[in-house]
Amino acid sequence: MLCHSMSLLSLTAPPGWSMCSALYILIVLLPEAKTDGLNATVIRNGGGSQCGEYTNQVMENGMCRLVATLPQLDERRCPDMFRCTDEVSYWLHENEERTQQIMALKETISELQEELRNHRHRIKVLELQSEERVHLNVSLEQRFHELELHYAEATTLLHLQGTLILDLQNQLHNLTLLVDKVKRSPGCLINIVRPNPLMNVHDALHPEIQHVRNCPIDCASIYHNGVRRSGLYTVVPSLAGMPVEVYCDMDTDGGGWTVIQRRFDGSVSFDRNWRDYRDGFGELHSEFWLGNDHIHDLSTQGDYSLRIDLEDWSSKHKHALYQSFSVEDEEHQYRLHVSGFSGTVQDSFSWYHDKQGFSTPDSGNICAEISHGGWWYNQCFYAYLNGVYYRGGHYTPKGRGPLGPDGIVWHSWKDSDYYSLRKVSMMIRPRSFQSRSSP
């Protein structure tokens, strides 16, 4: 038989305990032993025949209980309760080591679980990335297919556009040929006036009713045909019979003016040779000289007046008007005929330059060489509108013209040859011109 269970509270036990056939020992351990986490009885077998079995268990109060069951000795008596103390100590030590091993295993398991979670997260990320790649590949394939379709469409359109461009080039070539033909032979009738003692030369060349179907010979003709907007137009001077593009001023003093010269920003150099001044240069929308041949053709087909507009660098504007103006042909050096002055500025042109031939820097005229431009010089000038464009007005002879003035000069403006005007223009129209109200 086994002895009844008893609690071991101290190392000095009462004598009556030695009569038990089996001894139960309860050892109270330190509270830190709670970390072993065991809540079930664990059975340990002793190492020898004298000592039985041992169990430990976590109690509700956090303490640990150790129970030892020892075999009976001879004569059916219980053994000495301290006989197996060393072996109990051994098993307590073993229990502590295994508790530490369990804690280490728990930490290892926790680390492995964390690593497992990380691996699962990486796997999930890889799966998402794989799905994105698959989706991207699908999108790229779809996009590539769309681009192939667009390329096919663009190729077709490019082919069509190439065909259209080729067709347009052919049409442009045909139109160019047609324009050249029209320029050589304009599609309008040039007036052929028979002698009539009752009609003077100007009236014969400006039959306003006939101009509707005939070629306009100047901007005044275009004005009488009902066009009242300033701009570029083509006219056919009656004596030349060839079309020429001109700029028409339909605003100044009633309109009808054919502009033959204009300066306002210095964008065009007027230091040109005889040929340039003969044929014309510059841009009609900008600065230009219409050309002495054209000026001759326009001014000798009737009685023409000349208007010169002047503006200085303080935006002060004045003008000079000459009732009679014409230029002879190249054979006579485009000799100037100008008279009948009136206007808001003192005359610096007609009284000094009338009856003078035209000269350019390459024609051997010293005044043209000094002044760097073409003009009707007379030792050398009192009015000179084709000079060097000096910004600001005042200039000195230390620049390009060390021997004399070479600016855009109207001497009476400031009684000086060394003040260059900001804007100038020269334009002509028939002397008998009368403006009409717009239709």
Coordinates of C-alpha atoms in Angstrom, one line a residue:
M1 CA 0.0 0.0 0.0
L2 CA 1.0 3.6 -0.6
C3 CA 1.1 6.3 2.1
H4 CA -1.4 9.2 2.1
S5 CA -0.2 12.4 0.6
M6 CA 1.5 15.0 2.8
S7 CA 2.9 18.5 2.2
L8 CA 6.5 19.1 2.8
L9 CA 6.7 22.6 4.4
S10 CA 10.2 22.5 5.9
L11 CA 13.3 20.3 6.1
T12 CA 12.6 19.3 9.7
A13 CA 9.5 17.1 9.6
P14 CA 7.6 15.8 12.7
P15 CA 8.4 12.2 13.8
G16 CA 4.9 10.9 13.0
W17 CA 5.4 11.3 9.3
S18 CA 7.8 8.4 9.1
M19 CA 4.9 5.9 9.5
C20 CA 3.4 6.7 6.1
S21 CA 3.7 3.9 3.5
A22 CA 4.0 6.6 0.7
L23 CA 5.3 10.2 1.0
Y24 CA 3.9 13.1 -1.0
I25 CA 6.2 16.2 -1.0
L26 CA 5.0 19.6 -1.9
I27 CA 7.8 22.2 -2.6
V28 CA 6.9 25.8 -3.1
L29 CA 9.1 27.3 -5.8
L30 CA 9.8 31.0 -6.5
P31 CA 7.2 32.9 -8.5
E32 CA 9.6 33.3 -11.5
A33 CA 9.0 29.6 -12.2
K34 CA 5.6 30.5 -13.6
T35 CA 7.3 31.2 -17.0
D36 CA 7.5 27.5 -17.8
G37 CA 3.8 27.8 -18.8
L38 CA 2.9 24.2 -17.7
N39 CA -0.6 23.8 -16.4
A40 CA -0.8 19.9 -16.6
T41 CA 0.9 17.4 -14.5
V42 CA 4.2 16.1 -15.8
I43 CA 5.5 12.7 -14.7
R44 CA 9.2 12.1 -14.3
N45 CA 10.7 8.7 -13.6
G46 CA 13.4 8.5 -11.0
G47 CA 16.8 7.2 -11.7
G48 CA 17.0 4.4 -9.2
S49 CA 14.9 1.7 -7.5
Q50 CA 14.8 3.5 -4.2
C51 CA 13.1 6.6 -5.6
G52 CA 9.8 6.5 -7.3
E53 CA 8.1 9.0 -9.6
Y54 CA 7.8 12.8 -9.5
T55 CA 5.4 15.3 -10.9
N56 CA 5.2 19.1 -10.9
Q57 CA 2.2 21.3 -11.6
V58 CA 1.4 25.0 -11.8
M59 CA -1.1 26.1 -9.2
E60 CA -3.8 28.8 -9.5
N61 CA -1.9 31.1 -7.2
G62 CA 1.1 31.1 -9.5
M63 CA 3.1 28.7 -7.3
C64 CA 4.5 25.3 -8.4
R65 CA 3.8 22.0 -6.6
L66 CA 6.2 19.0 -6.7
V67 CA 4.8 15.6 -5.8
A68 CA 7.1 12.6 -5.2
T69 CA 5.8 9.0 -4.9
L70 CA 8.4 6.7 -3.2
P71 CA 8.3 2.9 -2.9
Q72 CA 7.8 1.2 0.4
L73 CA 10.7 -0.3 2.3
D74 CA 10.8 -3.7 4.1
E75 CA 8.2 -4.4 6.8
R76 CA 5.7 -2.2 5.0
R77 CA 7.0 1.1 6.1
C78 CA 7.5 4.3 4.3
P79 CA 11.1 5.4 3.5
D80 CA 12.8 8.3 4.9
M81 CA 11.5 11.4 3.2
F82 CA 15.0 12.8 2.8
R83 CA 16.5 9.7 1.3
C84 CA 15.8 10.9 -2.3
T85 CA 16.6 14.6 -1.8
D86 CA 19.5 14.6 -4.1
E87 CA 17.6 12.9 -6.8
V88 CA 14.7 15.3 -6.3
S89 CA 17.2 18.2 -6.7
Y90 CA 18.5 16.6 -9.8
W91 CA 15.0 16.4 -11.3
L92 CA 14.3 20.0 -10.2
H93 CA 17.5 21.0 -12.0
E94 CA 16.5 19.0 -15.1
N95 CA 13.1 20.7 -14.9
E96 CA 14.7 24.1 -14.9
E97 CA 16.9 23.3 -17.9
R98 CA 14.0 21.9 -19.8
T99 CA 12.0 25.0 -18.9
Q100 CA 14.8 27.2 -20.4
Q101 CA 14.9 24.9 -23.5
I102 CA 11.2 25.3 -23.9
M103 CA 11.5 29.1 -23.6
A104 CA 14.3 29.1 -26.2
L105 CA 12.1 26.9 -28.4
K106 CA 9.3 29.3 -28.0
E107 CA 11.5 32.2 -29.1
T108 CA 12.8 30.2 -32.0
I109 CA 9.2 29.3 -33.0
S110 CA 8.2 32.9 -32.7
E111 CA 11.1 34.0 -34.9
L112 CA 10.2 31.2 -37.4
Q113 CA 6.6 32.3 -37.4
E114 CA 7.7 36.0 -38.0
E115 CA 9.9 34.8 -40.8
L116 CA 7.1 32.7 -42.2
R117 CA 4.8 35.8 -42.2
N118 CA 7.5 37.7 -44.0
H119 CA 7.9 35.0 -46.5
R120 CA 4.1 34.9 -47.0
H121 CA 4.1 38.7 -47.4
R122 CA 6.9 38.4 -50.0
I123 CA 5.1 35.7 -51.8
K124 CA 1.9 37.9 -51.8
V125 CA 3.9 40.8 -53.2
L126 CA 5.5 38.6 -55.8
E127 CA 2.1 37.3 -56.7
L128 CA 0.7 40.9 -57.0
Q129 CA 3.8 41.9 -59.1
S130 CA 3.3 38.8 -61.2
E131 CA -0.4 39.8 -61.7
E132 CA 0.7 43.4 -62.6
R133 CA 3.2 42.1 -65.0
V134 CA 0.6 39.9 -66.6
H135 CA -1.8 42.8 -66.7
L136 CA 1.0 45.0 -68.1
N137 CA 1.9 42.5 -70.7
V138 CA -1.7 42.2 -71.7
S139 CA -2.0 46.1 -71.8
L140 CA 1.2 46.3 -73.8
E141 CA 0.0 43.7 -76.2
Q142 CA -3.3 45.5 -76.6
R143 CA -1.4 48.9 -77.0
F144 CA 0.9 47.3 -79.5
H145 CA -2.1 46.0 -81.4
E146 CA -3.7 49.5 -81.3
L147 CA -0.4 51.1 -82.5
E148 CA -0.3 48.6 -85.4
L149 CA -3.8 49.7 -86.4
H150 CA -2.9 53.4 -86.1
Y151 CA 0.3 52.8 -88.1
A152 CA -1.8 51.1 -90.8
E153 CA -4.2 54.0 -90.8
A154 CA -1.4 56.6 -90.8
T155 CA 0.3 54.8 -93.7
T156 CA -2.9 54.9 -95.6
L157 CA -3.4 58.6 -94.8
L158 CA 0.2 59.3 -95.7
H159 CA -0.2 57.7 -99.0
L160 CA -3.4 59.7 -99.6
Q161 CA -1.7 62.9 -98.5
G162 CA 1.3 62.2 -100.8
T163 CA -1.1 61.8 -103.6
L164 CA -2.9 65.0 -102.7
I165 CA 0.4 66.9 -102.3
L166 CA 1.5 65.7 -105.7
D167 CA -1.8 66.8 -107.2
L168 CA -1.5 70.2 -105.4
Q169 CA 2.0 70.6 -106.7
N170 CA 0.8 70.0 -110.2
Q171 CA -2.0 72.5 -109.7
L172 CA 0.5 75.0 -108.2
H173 CA 2.7 74.5 -111.3
N174 CA -0.2 75.1 -113.6
L175 CA -1.3 78.2 -111.6
T176 CA 2.3 79.5 -111.7
L177 CA 2.3 79.2 -115.4
L178 CA -1.1 80.8 -115.6
V179 CA 0.0 83.7 -113.3
D180 CA 3.1 84.3 -115.4
K181 CA 0.9 84.3 -118.5
V182 CA -1.5 86.8 -117.0
K183 CA 1.4 89.0 -116.0
R184 CA 2.7 88.9 -119.5
S185 CA -0.7 89.4 -120.9
P186 CA -3.2 90.7 -118.4
G187 CA -6.8 89.7 -118.8
C188 CA -8.1 93.2 -119.0
L189 CA -8.4 95.8 -121.7
I190 CA -6.0 98.7 -121.8
N191 CA -7.6 101.9 -122.9
I192 CA -6.7 103.1 -126.4
V193 CA -7.9 106.7 -126.6
R194 CA -8.3 108.2 -130.0
P195 CA -7.5 111.9 -130.5
N196 CA -10.4 114.1 -129.4
P197 CA -10.0 117.9 -129.3
L198 CA -12.7 118.1 -126.6
M199 CA -10.8 115.7 -124.2
N200 CA -7.5 116.6 -122.5
V201 CA -4.8 114.0 -121.9
H202 CA -5.7 113.3 -118.2
D203 CA -9.5 112.9 -118.9
A204 CA -8.7 110.5 -121.8
L205 CA -6.6 108.3 -119.6
H206 CA -9.0 108.4 -116.6
P207 CA -12.4 107.6 -118.1
E208 CA -14.0 106.6 -114.8
I209 CA -16.9 104.7 -116.3
Q210 CA -14.7 102.6 -118.6
H211 CA -12.4 101.6 -115.7
V212 CA -14.9 99.1 -114.5
R213 CA -14.0 96.7 -117.3
N214 CA -10.5 98.0 -118.2
C215 CA -7.2 97.7 -116.4
P216 CA -6.6 100.1 -113.6
I217 CA -3.7 102.3 -114.4
D218 CA -3.0 103.5 -110.9
C219 CA -4.5 103.5 -107.4
A220 CA -6.9 106.3 -108.3
S221 CA -8.4 104.0 -111.0
I222 CA -8.8 101.3 -108.3
Y223 CA -10.5 103.9 -106.0
H224 CA -13.0 104.9 -108.7
N225 CA -13.7 101.2 -109.3
G226 CA -15.2 101.2 -105.8
V227 CA -12.2 99.7 -103.8
R228 CA -11.6 101.9 -100.8
R229 CA -9.3 99.8 -98.6
S230 CA -5.5 100.4 -98.4
G231 CA -3.3 97.5 -99.5
L232 CA -1.5 95.8 -102.3
Y233 CA -3.0 95.9 -105.8
T234 CA -1.8 95.3 -109.4
V235 CA -2.0 98.2 -111.9
V236 CA -1.1 98.4 -115.6
P237 CA 0.4 101.8 -116.5
S238 CA -1.0 102.7 -119.9
L239 CA 2.3 103.6 -121.4
A240 CA 4.1 100.5 -120.3
G241 CA 1.3 97.9 -120.8
M242 CA 2.9 95.6 -118.2
P243 CA 1.4 94.9 -114.7
V244 CA 3.1 96.2 -111.6
E245 CA 2.2 95.6 -108.0
V246 CA 1.8 98.7 -105.9
Y247 CA 0.7 99.8 -102.4
C248 CA -2.4 102.0 -102.5
D249 CA -3.2 104.5 -99.7
M250 CA -6.9 104.9 -99.7
D251 CA -7.0 106.8 -96.4
T252 CA -4.8 109.9 -96.6
D253 CA -6.5 113.1 -97.9
G254 CA -9.3 111.2 -99.6
G255 CA -7.3 108.2 -100.8
G256 CA -6.3 107.2 -104.4
W257 CA -2.6 107.6 -103.7
T258 CA 0.0 105.3 -105.3
V259 CA 2.9 105.1 -102.9
I260 CA 6.4 105.2 -104.5
Q261 CA 8.6 105.4 -101.4
R262 CA 8.2 104.7 -97.7
R263 CA 10.6 104.7 -94.6
F264 CA 9.6 104.1 -91.0
D265 CA 11.8 101.6 -89.2
G266 CA 15.2 101.3 -90.9
S267 CA 14.6 97.7 -91.8
V268 CA 15.7 98.2 -95.5
S269 CA 19.0 99.7 -96.6
F270 CA 18.7 102.4 -99.2
D271 CA 22.4 102.3 -100.0
R272 CA 21.8 100.7 -103.4
N273 CA 23.1 100.8 -106.9
W274 CA 21.6 102.1 -110.1
R275 CA 19.9 98.9 -111.1
D276 CA 18.2 98.5 -107.7
Y277 CA 16.8 102.0 -107.9
R278 CA 15.7 101.4 -111.5
D279 CA 13.8 98.2 -110.8
G280 CA 12.8 98.8 -107.2
F281 CA 13.6 97.1 -103.8
G282 CA 12.2 96.4 -100.4
E283 CA 8.8 95.1 -99.4
L284 CA 5.6 96.9 -100.2
H285 CA 4.1 96.2 -96.7
S286 CA 7.3 97.6 -95.2
E287 CA 10.0 100.0 -96.5
F288 CA 10.6 100.2 -100.2
W289 CA 11.5 102.2 -103.3
L290 CA 9.0 101.4 -106.1
G291 CA 11.5 101.7 -108.9
N292 CA 12.4 104.6 -111.2
D293 CA 11.0 102.8 -114.3
H294 CA 7.7 102.3 -112.6
I295 CA 7.7 105.9 -111.3
H296 CA 8.4 107.1 -114.8
D297 CA 5.6 105.0 -116.3
L298 CA 3.0 106.1 -113.7
S299 CA 3.9 109.8 -113.5
T300 CA 4.0 110.4 -117.3
Q301 CA 0.7 108.8 -118.2
G302 CA -1.1 112.0 -117.1
D303 CA -0.9 115.0 -114.9
Y304 CA 0.1 113.8 -111.4
S305 CA 0.6 115.5 -108.0
L306 CA 3.1 114.4 -105.4
R307 CA 2.5 114.3 -101.6
I308 CA 5.4 113.9 -99.1
D309 CA 4.5 113.0 -95.5
L310 CA 7.1 113.7 -92.8
E311 CA 7.3 112.7 -89.1
D312 CA 10.0 113.4 -86.5
W313 CA 11.0 111.5 -83.4
S314 CA 8.6 113.5 -81.2
S315 CA 5.7 112.2 -83.4
K316 CA 5.2 115.6 -84.9
H317 CA 3.7 115.2 -88.4
K318 CA 3.9 117.6 -91.5
H319 CA 3.4 117.3 -95.2
A320 CA 4.4 118.9 -98.5
L321 CA 2.1 118.8 -101.6
Y322 CA 3.3 119.5 -105.1
Q323 CA 0.7 120.0 -107.8
S324 CA 2.9 118.8 -110.7
F325 CA 5.3 115.8 -110.6
S326 CA 6.9 113.6 -113.2
V327 CA 10.1 111.6 -113.8
E328 CA 11.7 111.2 -117.2
D329 CA 13.0 107.8 -118.5
E330 CA 16.3 106.1 -117.9
E331 CA 17.9 107.6 -121.0
H332 CA 17.5 111.0 -119.4
Q333 CA 18.7 109.8 -115.9
Y334 CA 15.1 109.9 -114.6
R335 CA 15.2 113.8 -114.5
L336 CA 12.8 115.2 -111.9
H337 CA 10.0 117.7 -112.6
V338 CA 8.3 119.0 -109.5
S339 CA 6.5 122.3 -108.8
G340 CA 3.5 123.9 -107.2
F341 CA 4.3 123.6 -103.5
S342 CA 1.9 123.9 -100.6
G343 CA 1.6 122.2 -97.3
T344 CA 2.3 122.4 -93.5
V345 CA 6.1 122.4 -93.8
Q346 CA 8.5 124.8 -95.6
D347 CA 9.6 123.6 -99.0
S348 CA 13.1 122.0 -99.1
F349 CA 12.6 120.0 -102.2
S350 CA 11.2 121.6 -105.4
W351 CA 13.1 124.9 -105.4
Y352 CA 16.5 123.1 -105.1
H353 CA 16.0 119.7 -106.7
D354 CA 13.7 120.4 -109.7
K355 CA 15.2 119.5 -113.1
Q356 CA 17.9 117.3 -111.5
G357 CA 18.9 113.9 -112.8
F358 CA 18.9 110.8 -110.5
S359 CA 22.2 109.5 -109.2
T360 CA 23.3 106.5 -107.1
P361 CA 26.6 105.8 -105.3
D362 CA 27.9 103.7 -108.3
S363 CA 27.1 106.3 -110.9
G364 CA 30.1 108.5 -110.2
N365 CA 28.2 111.3 -108.4
I366 CA 30.2 112.4 -105.3
C367 CA 27.0 113.5 -103.5
A368 CA 25.6 110.0 -103.9
E369 CA 28.8 108.5 -102.6
I370 CA 28.9 110.8 -99.6
S371 CA 25.2 110.4 -98.8
H372 CA 25.0 106.6 -99.3
G373 CA 21.9 106.5 -101.4
G374 CA 20.1 107.4 -104.7
W375 CA 18.4 110.8 -105.2
W376 CA 18.0 113.8 -107.4
Y377 CA 21.1 115.6 -106.1
N378 CA 22.1 119.2 -106.6
Q379 CA 25.3 120.0 -104.7
C380 CA 24.1 117.9 -102.7
F381 CA 20.7 118.3 -101.1
Y382 CA 18.3 120.3 -99.0
A383 CA 15.8 117.4 -98.9
Y384 CA 17.0 113.8 -98.9
L385 CA 14.6 111.0 -98.1
N386 CA 16.7 108.0 -99.0
G387 CA 19.5 108.5 -96.5
V388 CA 20.8 106.4 -93.6
Y389 CA 18.2 105.7 -90.9
Y390 CA 19.5 107.3 -87.7
R391 CA 17.4 106.4 -84.6
G392 CA 16.7 109.3 -82.3
G393 CA 17.0 112.0 -84.9
H394 CA 20.2 113.9 -84.2
Y395 CA 23.4 112.6 -85.6
T396 CA 26.9 113.8 -86.4
P397 CA 29.2 113.4 -89.5
K398 CA 31.6 111.2 -87.5
G399 CA 29.8 108.0 -88.7
R400 CA 29.4 106.7 -92.2
G401 CA 29.5 110.1 -93.7
P402 CA 32.5 112.0 -92.4
L403 CA 32.4 114.3 -95.4
G404 CA 28.9 115.5 -95.0
P405 CA 25.3 114.7 -93.9
D406 CA 23.7 111.4 -95.0
G407 CA 20.6 111.0 -92.9
I408 CA 16.9 111.3 -93.8
V409 CA 16.9 115.1 -94.1
W410 CA 14.4 117.8 -94.7
H411 CA 16.5 120.9 -94.0
S412 CA 13.8 123.4 -93.1
W413 CA 12.4 121.0 -90.4
K414 CA 15.1 122.1 -87.9
D415 CA 17.3 124.2 -90.3
S416 CA 19.8 121.5 -90.1
D417 CA 21.2 118.7 -92.2
Y418 CA 22.0 116.6 -89.1
Y419 CA 18.5 115.7 -88.0
S420 CA 17.2 112.5 -89.4
L421 CA 13.4 112.0 -89.6
R422 CA 11.6 109.0 -88.2
K423 CA 9.0 108.4 -90.9
V424 CA 8.7 109.6 -94.5
S425 CA 6.6 108.6 -97.6
M426 CA 6.2 109.8 -101.2
M427 CA 2.9 109.1 -103.1
I428 CA 1.3 110.3 -106.3
R429 CA -2.2 110.5 -107.8
P430 CA -3.9 112.3 -110.7
R431 CA -4.0 116.1 -110.2
S432 CA -7.8 116.2 -111.0
F433 CA -8.6 113.4 -108.5
Q434 CA -11.8 113.9 -106.5
S435 CA -12.7 111.6 -103.6
R436 CA -16.2 110.1 -103.4
S437 CA -18.2 108.7 -100.6
S438 CA -18.0 104.9 -100.3
P439 CA -20.8 103.1 -102.1

